[in-house]
Tab-separated table of C-alpha atoms and ligand atoms in Angstrom:
chain	number	residue	atom	x	y	z
G	1	MET	CA	-0.015	-0.025	-0.008
G	2	GLU	CA	1.050	3.649	-0.381
G	3	PRO	CA	2.497	5.314	2.685
G	4	ILE	CA	-0.085	7.197	4.679
G	5	THR	CA	0.174	10.096	7.067
G	6	GLU	CA	-0.822	10.073	10.740
G	7	GLU	CA	-3.599	12.513	9.866
G	8	ASP	CA	-5.032	10.301	7.142
G	9	LEU	CA	-4.697	7.250	9.382
G	10	ARG	CA	-6.631	8.853	12.247
G	11	ALA	CA	-9.338	10.170	9.882
G	12	SER	CA	-9.845	6.716	8.273
G	13	PHE	CA	-11.665	4.950	11.155
G	14	VAL	CA	-15.208	4.107	10.454
G	15	ASN	CA	-16.284	2.105	13.463
G	16	CYS	CA	-14.999	4.050	16.499
G	17	SER	CA	-15.451	7.480	17.928
G	18	ARG	CA	-13.411	10.405	16.688
G	19	GLY	CA	-11.975	10.590	20.231
G	20	GLU	CA	-10.805	7.003	20.110
G	21	ALA	CA	-9.296	7.489	16.627
G	22	LYS	CA	-7.515	10.614	17.954
G	23	ARG	CA	-6.076	8.822	20.949
G	24	LEU	CA	-5.082	5.409	19.562
G	25	GLY	CA	-1.458	4.510	19.632
G	26	LEU	CA	0.326	4.473	16.298
G	27	PRO	CA	2.167	1.346	15.160
G	28	ARG	CA	5.756	1.175	16.313
G	29	GLY	CA	8.131	2.625	13.726
G	30	PHE	CA	5.234	4.309	11.862
G	31	THR	CA	7.450	6.572	9.875
G	32	ASP	CA	9.569	3.717	8.626
G	33	LEU	CA	7.234	0.910	7.807
G	34	PRO	CA	7.813	-1.426	4.795
G	35	TRP	CA	4.834	0.001	2.974
G	36	ASP	CA	5.697	-1.876	-0.314
G	37	ASP	CA	5.157	-5.141	1.522
G	38	LEU	CA	1.899	-4.215	3.211
G	39	ASP	CA	-1.551	-5.205	1.861
G	40	PHE	CA	-2.962	-3.415	4.874
G	41	LEU	CA	-1.637	-1.759	7.986
G	42	GLY	CA	-2.483	-3.768	11.002
G	43	TRP	CA	-1.201	-3.373	14.561
G	44	ARG	CA	-1.772	-3.772	18.239
G	45	ASP	CA	-2.129	-0.581	20.270
G	46	PRO	CA	1.259	-0.304	22.027
G	47	GLY	CA	-0.531	1.311	25.032
G	48	ALA	CA	-3.633	-0.957	25.063
G	49	PRO	CA	-2.873	-4.544	24.037
G	50	ALA	CA	-6.533	-5.512	23.939
G	51	ARG	CA	-7.050	-3.054	21.061
G	52	ALA	CA	-5.937	-3.608	17.479
G	53	TYR	CA	-6.434	-1.663	14.310
G	54	LEU	CA	-6.485	-2.294	10.651
G	55	VAL	CA	-6.195	0.332	7.896
G	56	ALA	CA	-6.615	-0.679	4.267
G	57	GLU	CA	-7.327	0.926	0.954
G	58	ARG	CA	-10.725	0.206	-0.413
G	59	ASP	CA	-12.175	1.662	-3.604
G	60	GLY	CA	-9.527	4.326	-3.602
G	61	SER	CA	-10.005	5.466	-0.040
G	62	LEU	CA	-8.734	4.458	3.325
G	63	VAL	CA	-10.852	2.398	5.734
G	64	GLY	CA	-9.765	2.085	9.306
G	65	ILE	CA	-11.289	-0.587	11.525
G	66	ALA	CA	-10.894	-0.671	15.300
G	67	LEU	CA	-10.769	-4.159	16.700
G	68	ARG	CA	-11.042	-5.726	20.107
G	69	VAL	CA	-8.667	-8.597	20.763
G	70	THR	CA	-10.043	-11.594	22.467
G	71	SER	CA	-7.278	-13.882	23.516
G	72	GLY	CA	-7.273	-16.905	25.684
G	73	ALA	CA	-10.107	-18.481	23.747
G	74	SER	CA	-10.628	-22.086	24.684
G	75	ARG	CA	-9.028	-24.041	21.928
G	76	ALA	CA	-7.835	-26.984	23.856
G	77	PHE	CA	-8.884	-29.335	21.164
G	78	THR	CA	-6.139	-28.150	18.890
G	79	SER	CA	-2.741	-26.684	19.500
G	80	ARG	CA	-2.727	-24.758	16.220
G	81	SER	CA	-4.982	-22.190	14.742
G	82	MET	CA	-5.102	-20.483	11.413
G	83	CYS	CA	-5.445	-16.787	10.473
G	84	SER	CA	-8.560	-16.295	8.327
G	85	LEU	CA	-6.850	-13.560	6.288
G	86	CYS	CA	-3.440	-14.982	5.322
G	87	LEU	CA	-4.033	-18.626	6.326
G	88	THR	CA	-0.877	-18.791	8.254
G	89	THR	CA	-0.927	-21.495	10.941
G	90	HIS	CA	0.340	-20.532	14.341
G	91	THR	CA	0.735	-22.284	17.637
G	92	SER	CA	-1.695	-21.057	20.274
G	93	GLY	CA	-1.390	-17.403	21.004
G	94	GLY	CA	-0.248	-16.561	17.507
G	95	VAL	CA	-3.810	-16.188	16.360
G	96	ALA	CA	-6.462	-14.157	18.167
G	97	LEU	CA	-10.136	-13.481	17.721
G	98	MET	CA	-10.467	-9.855	16.496
G	99	THR	CA	-13.881	-8.305	16.822
G	100	ALA	CA	-15.034	-5.190	15.105
G	101	ARG	CA	-18.075	-3.109	15.974
G	102	ARG	CA	-20.203	-2.798	12.894
G	103	THR	CA	-21.121	0.633	11.559
G	104	GLY	CA	-24.552	2.232	11.210
G	105	GLU	CA	-27.690	0.833	12.755
G	106	ALA	CA	-26.199	-2.614	13.234
G	107	GLY	CA	-23.401	-1.120	15.325
G	108	ARG	CA	-25.807	0.910	17.421
G	109	GLN	CA	-27.572	-2.345	18.180
G	110	GLY	CA	-24.295	-3.756	19.364
G	111	ASN	CA	-23.548	-6.017	16.457
G	112	THR	CA	-20.030	-7.033	15.818
G	113	VAL	CA	-18.135	-9.162	13.347
G	114	GLY	CA	-15.225	-11.381	14.499
G	115	GLN	CA	-12.528	-13.326	12.767
G	116	TYR	CA	-9.432	-15.137	13.759
G	117	MET	CA	-6.378	-13.224	12.615
G	118	CYS	CA	-2.657	-13.261	13.209
G	119	ALA	CA	-2.304	-11.749	16.714
G	120	ASP	CA	0.313	-9.263	15.469
G	121	LEU	CA	-1.759	-8.427	12.336
G	122	ALA	CA	1.386	-8.886	10.240
G	123	CYS	CA	-0.476	-10.981	7.611
G	124	SER	CA	1.223	-9.129	4.796
G	125	LEU	CA	4.688	-10.096	6.075
G	126	TYR	CA	3.667	-13.791	6.670
G	127	THR	CA	2.143	-13.907	3.210
G	128	ARG	CA	5.458	-12.746	1.687
G	129	GLY	CA	7.674	-15.008	3.921
G	130	LYS	CA	9.136	-11.915	5.564
G	131	ARG	CA	8.030	-13.073	8.982
G	132	GLN	CA	7.786	-16.621	10.164
G	133	ALA	CA	5.162	-17.952	12.521
G	134	ALA	CA	6.788	-19.165	15.706
G	135	GLY	CA	6.623	-22.925	15.769
G	136	GLY	CA	4.322	-22.836	12.766
G	137	ALA	CA	4.447	-25.636	10.376
G	138	ALA	CA	6.097	-24.705	7.101
G	139	VAL	CA	3.259	-25.851	4.864
G	140	GLU	CA	4.455	-25.860	1.344
G	141	GLU	CA	1.912	-24.370	-1.007
G	142	SER	CA	1.935	-24.525	-4.715
G	143	LEU	CA	0.679	-20.935	-5.042
G	144	THR	CA	2.932	-18.278	-6.354
G	145	LEU	CA	3.609	-15.249	-4.187
G	146	GLU	CA	1.217	-13.156	-6.332
G	147	GLU	CA	-1.506	-15.706	-5.791
G	148	LYS	CA	-0.922	-15.719	-2.051
G	149	VAL	CA	-1.069	-11.900	-1.980
G	150	ALA	CA	-4.211	-11.947	-3.987
G	151	ARG	CA	-5.789	-14.431	-1.579
G	152	THR	CA	-4.897	-12.391	1.471
G	153	ARG	CA	-6.282	-9.218	-0.092
G	154	ALA	CA	-9.448	-11.049	-1.134
G	155	ASN	CA	-9.981	-12.388	2.419
G	156	LEU	CA	-9.351	-8.861	3.701
G	157	ARG	CA	-11.894	-7.395	1.337
G	158	SER	CA	-14.550	-9.812	2.439
G	159	PHE	CA	-13.861	-8.977	6.086
G	160	LEU	CA	-14.114	-5.294	5.375
G	161	ALA	CA	-17.376	-5.844	3.531
G	162	LYS	CA	-18.942	-7.319	6.701
G	163	VAL	CA	-18.379	-4.203	8.855
G	164	PRO	CA	-20.859	-1.694	7.344
G	165	GLY	CA	-24.157	-2.134	9.107
A	201	ZN	ZN1	-2.670	-13.501	9.170
């Protein structure tokens, strides 16, 4: 994605208050991120670990989604879980349930959408092999890098499409 400014980032949020968007903690190293390798910008709030954010380009504009991180989900039946965006398999803790409040009337009624995602929201880097899942199985896929990137982006788009109420 193209580099974005702090101002654009804070103005992009659609499902939280202006106050929250104004106060949220920026990603570490915000001025020096590997933008070329990012399909979207995702991060955990450095000052509030239960909050995460995702900013992506959609139809030519930026869409920011505020997420609540639900960790410690009971997943005793399996020691591994998979991110629904980049399909990276992690050992427990590497994937978290991220919940977004929907916008509009649905949001006012308290509706949310949740998906399991990489707990560090670094899906773009896992997709490109620039970050490895700790203890994750190196599943060999026959897809090319371009195909993997396209898949991650398609999964992201379908998540973003669920947020508007
Ligand atoms: Zn992921």
